[in-house]
PDB file of C-alpha atoms in Angstrom:
ATOM      1  CA  MET A 906     -72.832   5.850   0.614  1.00 53.00           C
ATOM      2  CA  SER A 907     -71.554   8.888  -1.251  1.00 57.00           C
ATOM      3  CA  HIS A 908     -72.485  12.475  -0.510  1.00 78.00           C
ATOM      4  CA  SER A 909     -71.856  15.845  -2.063  1.00 89.00           C
ATOM      5  CA  TRP A 910     -69.069  18.210  -1.150  1.00 95.00           C
ATOM      6  CA  THR A 911     -70.050  21.261   0.853  1.00 94.00           C
ATOM      7  CA  GLU A 912     -69.192  24.661  -0.562  1.00 95.00           C
ATOM      8  CA  ALA A 913     -66.621  25.129   2.225  1.00 95.00           C
ATOM      9  CA  GLU A 914     -64.950  21.811   1.384  1.00 96.00           C
ATOM     10  CA  LEU A 915     -64.889  22.594  -2.333  1.00 96.00           C
ATOM     11  CA  THR A 916     -63.338  25.980  -1.630  1.00 96.00           C
ATOM     12  CA  LYS A 917     -60.714  24.731   0.837  1.00 97.00           C
ATOM     13  CA  ILE A 918     -59.675  21.636  -1.105  1.00 97.00           C
ATOM     14  CA  GLY A 919     -60.015  23.275  -4.515  1.00 96.00           C
ATOM     15  CA  SER A 920     -57.803  26.191  -3.532  1.00 96.00           C
ATOM     16  CA  ALA A 921     -55.147  24.042  -1.821  1.00 97.00           C
ATOM     17  CA  GLU A 922     -51.923  23.934  -3.806  1.00 96.00           C
ATOM     18  CA  GLU A 923     -51.637  20.176  -3.371  1.00 97.00           C
ATOM     19  CA  LEU A 924     -53.642  17.248  -2.097  1.00 97.00           C
ATOM     20  CA  GLN A 925     -52.491  14.108  -0.335  1.00 98.00           C
ATOM     21  CA  ILE A 926     -54.171  10.931  -1.530  1.00 98.00           C
ATOM     22  CA  SER A 927     -54.138   7.427  -0.120  1.00 98.00           C
ATOM     23  CA  SER A 928     -55.945   4.334  -1.351  1.00 97.00           C
ATOM     24  CA  PHE A 929     -57.253   1.601   0.903  1.00 96.00           C
ATOM     25  CA  ARG A 930     -55.822  -1.904   0.807  1.00 94.00           C
ATOM     26  CA  ARG A 931     -58.104  -4.948   0.655  1.00 92.00           C
ATOM     27  CA  ASP A 932     -57.903  -5.260   4.445  1.00 94.00           C
ATOM     28  CA  GLY A 933     -59.150  -1.668   4.829  1.00 92.00           C
ATOM     29  CA  THR A 934     -55.851  -0.135   5.921  1.00 95.00           C
ATOM     30  CA  ALA A 935     -54.609   2.994   4.202  1.00 95.00           C
ATOM     31  CA  ARG A 936     -51.557   3.084   1.986  1.00 96.00           C
ATOM     32  CA  PRO A 937     -49.029   5.910   2.467  1.00 97.00           C
ATOM     33  CA  TYR A 938     -50.141   9.298   1.156  1.00 97.00           C
ATOM     34  CA  VAL A 939     -48.930  10.591  -2.213  1.00 97.00           C
ATOM     35  CA  THR A 940     -48.909  14.341  -2.895  1.00 97.00           C
ATOM     36  CA  ILE A 941     -50.525  15.498  -6.147  1.00 97.00           C
ATOM     37  CA  TRP A 942     -52.315  18.462  -7.686  1.00 97.00           C
ATOM     38  CA  VAL A 943     -56.082  18.868  -7.294  1.00 98.00           C
ATOM     39  CA  VAL A 944     -58.597  21.046  -9.126  1.00 98.00           C
ATOM     40  CA  ARG A 945     -62.177  22.066  -8.639  1.00 97.00           C
ATOM     41  CA  ALA A 946     -64.356  22.059 -11.748  1.00 96.00           C
ATOM     42  CA  ASP A 947     -68.145  22.427 -11.772  1.00 89.00           C
ATOM     43  CA  ASN A 948     -68.499  21.687  -8.051  1.00 93.00           C
ATOM     44  CA  GLN A 949     -66.474  18.502  -8.317  1.00 96.00           C
ATOM     45  CA  LEU A 950     -62.892  17.730  -7.302  1.00 98.00           C
ATOM     46  CA  TYR A 951     -60.493  15.994  -9.665  1.00 98.00           C
ATOM     47  CA  VAL A 952     -56.964  14.640  -9.667  1.00 98.00           C
ATOM     48  CA  ARG A 953     -54.902  13.404 -12.593  1.00 97.00           C
ATOM     49  CA  SER A 954     -51.880  11.198 -12.846  1.00 95.00           C
ATOM     50  CA  ALA A 955     -49.061  13.115 -14.515  1.00 92.00           C
ATOM     51  CA  TYR A 956     -47.407   9.848 -15.532  1.00 90.00           C
ATOM     52  CA  GLY A 957     -50.346   8.021 -17.036  1.00 91.00           C
ATOM     53  CA  THR A 958     -52.487   5.139 -15.943  1.00 94.00           C
ATOM     54  CA  ASP A 959     -49.419   3.039 -15.049  1.00 94.00           C
ATOM     55  CA  ASN A 960     -48.394   5.391 -12.226  1.00 94.00           C
ATOM     56  CA  PRO A 961     -48.401   3.213  -9.065  1.00 95.00           C
ATOM     57  CA  TRP A 962     -50.654   5.495  -6.985  1.00 95.00           C
ATOM     58  CA  PHE A 963     -53.163   5.663  -9.850  1.00 96.00           C
ATOM     59  CA  VAL A 964     -53.154   1.886 -10.322  1.00 96.00           C
ATOM     60  CA  ARG A 965     -53.757   1.344  -6.599  1.00 96.00           C
ATOM     61  CA  ALA A 966     -56.473   4.018  -6.408  1.00 96.00           C
ATOM     62  CA  THR A 967     -58.446   2.716  -9.374  1.00 96.00           C
ATOM     63  CA  ALA A 968     -58.091  -0.898  -8.207  1.00 96.00           C
ATOM     64  CA  SER A 969     -59.201  -0.019  -4.679  1.00 96.00           C
ATOM     65  CA  GLY A 970     -61.981   2.383  -5.611  1.00 96.00           C
ATOM     66  CA  THR A 971     -61.779   4.089  -2.219  1.00 97.00           C
ATOM     67  CA  GLY A 972     -59.290   5.962  -0.110  1.00 97.00           C
ATOM     68  CA  ARG A 973     -58.654   9.069   1.913  1.00 97.00           C
ATOM     69  CA  ILE A 974     -57.634  12.576   0.951  1.00 98.00           C
ATOM     70  CA  ARG A 975     -56.410  15.572   2.875  1.00 97.00           C
ATOM     71  CA  ALA A 976     -55.986  19.136   1.684  1.00 97.00           C
ATOM     72  CA  GLY A 977     -56.865  22.611   2.873  1.00 95.00           C
ATOM     73  CA  GLY A 978     -57.428  21.381   6.416  1.00 96.00           C
ATOM     74  CA  ILE A 979     -60.022  18.831   5.242  1.00 96.00           C
ATOM     75  CA  GLU A 980     -59.579  15.076   5.591  1.00 96.00           C
ATOM     76  CA  ARG A 981     -62.212  12.759   4.071  1.00 96.00           C
ATOM     77  CA  ASP A 982     -62.791   9.213   2.931  1.00 96.00           C
ATOM     78  CA  VAL A 983     -63.630   9.230  -0.775  1.00 97.00           C
ATOM     79  CA  SER A 984     -64.481   6.996  -3.649  1.00 97.00           C
ATOM     80  CA  PHE A 985     -62.409   7.245  -6.809  1.00 97.00           C
ATOM     81  CA  GLU A 986     -64.664   7.542  -9.839  1.00 96.00           C
ATOM     82  CA  ALA A 987     -64.192   8.213 -13.538  1.00 93.00           C
ATOM     83  CA  ALA A 988     -64.865  11.692 -14.823  1.00 94.00           C
ATOM     84  CA  THR A 989     -67.602  12.043 -17.397  1.00 93.00           C
ATOM     85  CA  ALA A 990     -66.388  12.542 -20.964  1.00 91.00           C
ATOM     86  CA  ASP A 991     -67.910  16.019 -21.166  1.00 93.00           C
ATOM     87  CA  ALA A 992     -66.014  17.210 -18.065  1.00 95.00           C
ATOM     88  CA  HIS A 993     -62.489  17.015 -19.467  1.00 95.00           C
ATOM     89  CA  SER A 994     -62.342  20.432 -21.145  1.00 96.00           C
ATOM     90  CA  VAL A 995     -63.499  22.097 -17.908  1.00 97.00           C
ATOM     91  CA  ILE A 996     -60.947  20.062 -15.931  1.00 97.00           C
ATOM     92  CA  ASP A 997     -58.190  21.081 -18.378  1.00 97.00           C
ATOM     93  CA  SER A 998     -59.196  24.717 -17.971  1.00 96.00           C
ATOM     94  CA  ALA A 999     -59.094  24.399 -14.167  1.00 97.00           C
ATOM     95  CA  TYR A1000     -55.573  22.928 -14.316  1.00 96.00           C
ATOM     96  CA  HIS A1001     -54.403  25.737 -16.606  1.00 96.00           C
ATOM     97  CA  THR A1002     -55.938  28.434 -14.418  1.00 96.00           C
ATOM     98  CA  LYS A1003     -54.460  27.047 -11.220  1.00 96.00           C
ATOM     99  CA  TYR A1004     -51.069  25.710 -12.314  1.00 96.00           C
ATOM    100  CA  ASP A1005     -49.941  27.420 -15.565  1.00 94.00           C
ATOM    101  CA  ARG A1006     -47.336  29.365 -13.608  1.00 93.00           C
ATOM    102  CA  TYR A1007     -45.312  26.129 -13.453  1.00 92.00           C
ATOM    103  CA  GLY A1008     -44.874  26.141 -17.213  1.00 91.00           C
ATOM    104  CA  PRO A1009     -46.381  24.402 -20.233  1.00 87.00           C
ATOM    105  CA  GLN A1010     -44.371  21.192 -19.957  1.00 88.00           C
ATOM    106  CA  ILE A1011     -45.494  20.446 -16.411  1.00 90.00           C
ATOM    107  CA  VAL A1012     -49.118  21.499 -16.903  1.00 93.00           C
ATOM    108  CA  GLY A1013     -49.135  19.662 -20.224  1.00 92.00           C
ATOM    109  CA  SER A1014     -48.580  16.408 -18.349  1.00 92.00           C
ATOM    110  CA  VAL A1015     -52.059  16.713 -16.792  1.00 95.00           C
ATOM    111  CA  THR A1016     -54.031  18.378 -19.594  1.00 95.00           C
ATOM    112  CA  GLY A1017     -55.213  17.498 -23.063  1.00 94.00           C
ATOM    113  CA  PRO A1018     -56.743  14.349 -24.551  1.00 93.00           C
ATOM    114  CA  GLU A1019     -53.921  12.129 -23.252  1.00 93.00           C
ATOM    115  CA  ALA A1020     -54.758  13.109 -19.660  1.00 94.00           C
ATOM    116  CA  ALA A1021     -58.443  12.135 -19.846  1.00 94.00           C
ATOM    117  CA  PRO A1022     -57.871   8.432 -18.984  1.00 95.00           C
ATOM    118  CA  ASN A1023     -55.689   9.526 -16.033  1.00 95.00           C
ATOM    119  CA  THR A1024     -58.504  11.446 -14.345  1.00 97.00           C
ATOM    120  CA  ILE A1025     -60.184  10.571 -11.058  1.00 97.00           C
ATOM    121  CA  ARG A1026     -63.224  12.337  -9.642  1.00 97.00           C
ATOM    122  CA  LEU A1027     -63.118  12.456  -5.851  1.00 98.00           C
ATOM    123  CA  VAL A1028     -66.499  11.740  -4.258  1.00 97.00           C
ATOM    124  CA  PRO A1029     -66.936  12.036  -0.470  1.00 96.00           C
ATOM    125  CA  LEU A1030     -68.162   8.853   1.206  1.00 94.00           C
ATOM    126  CA  THR A1031     -69.505  10.326   4.431  1.00 74.00           C
ATOM    127  CA  GLN A1032     -70.995  13.638   5.374  1.00 56.00           C
ATOM    128  CA  ASN A1033     -69.133  15.426   8.183  1.00 49.00           C
TER     129      ASN A1033
END
């Protein structure tokens, strides 16, 4: 059963520079963590694959549908869900605000229309 993020979780995870993400295997065990960027947009948390939908962590996460994240001192089981079509401009803006200091080429890999299919919304599975 999914729940909503608390304001404290949104703040801590959303302001963390990076997030570690792990998907669950069919037997319920967790795969090794992968470190990626995370943004908060409209009280939701999102991650994007910088290397498209063929990136191995992204393939495993979308196939599994569930996993675990840790960032900002928070560790939670989550479901991996698609972002709504109307959320992508806000997600792009959040990536630019948070990560533009790394330069347009790097931020460009996770923004724009090409990045929309590479987007996962993180939804907490249990309330702490």
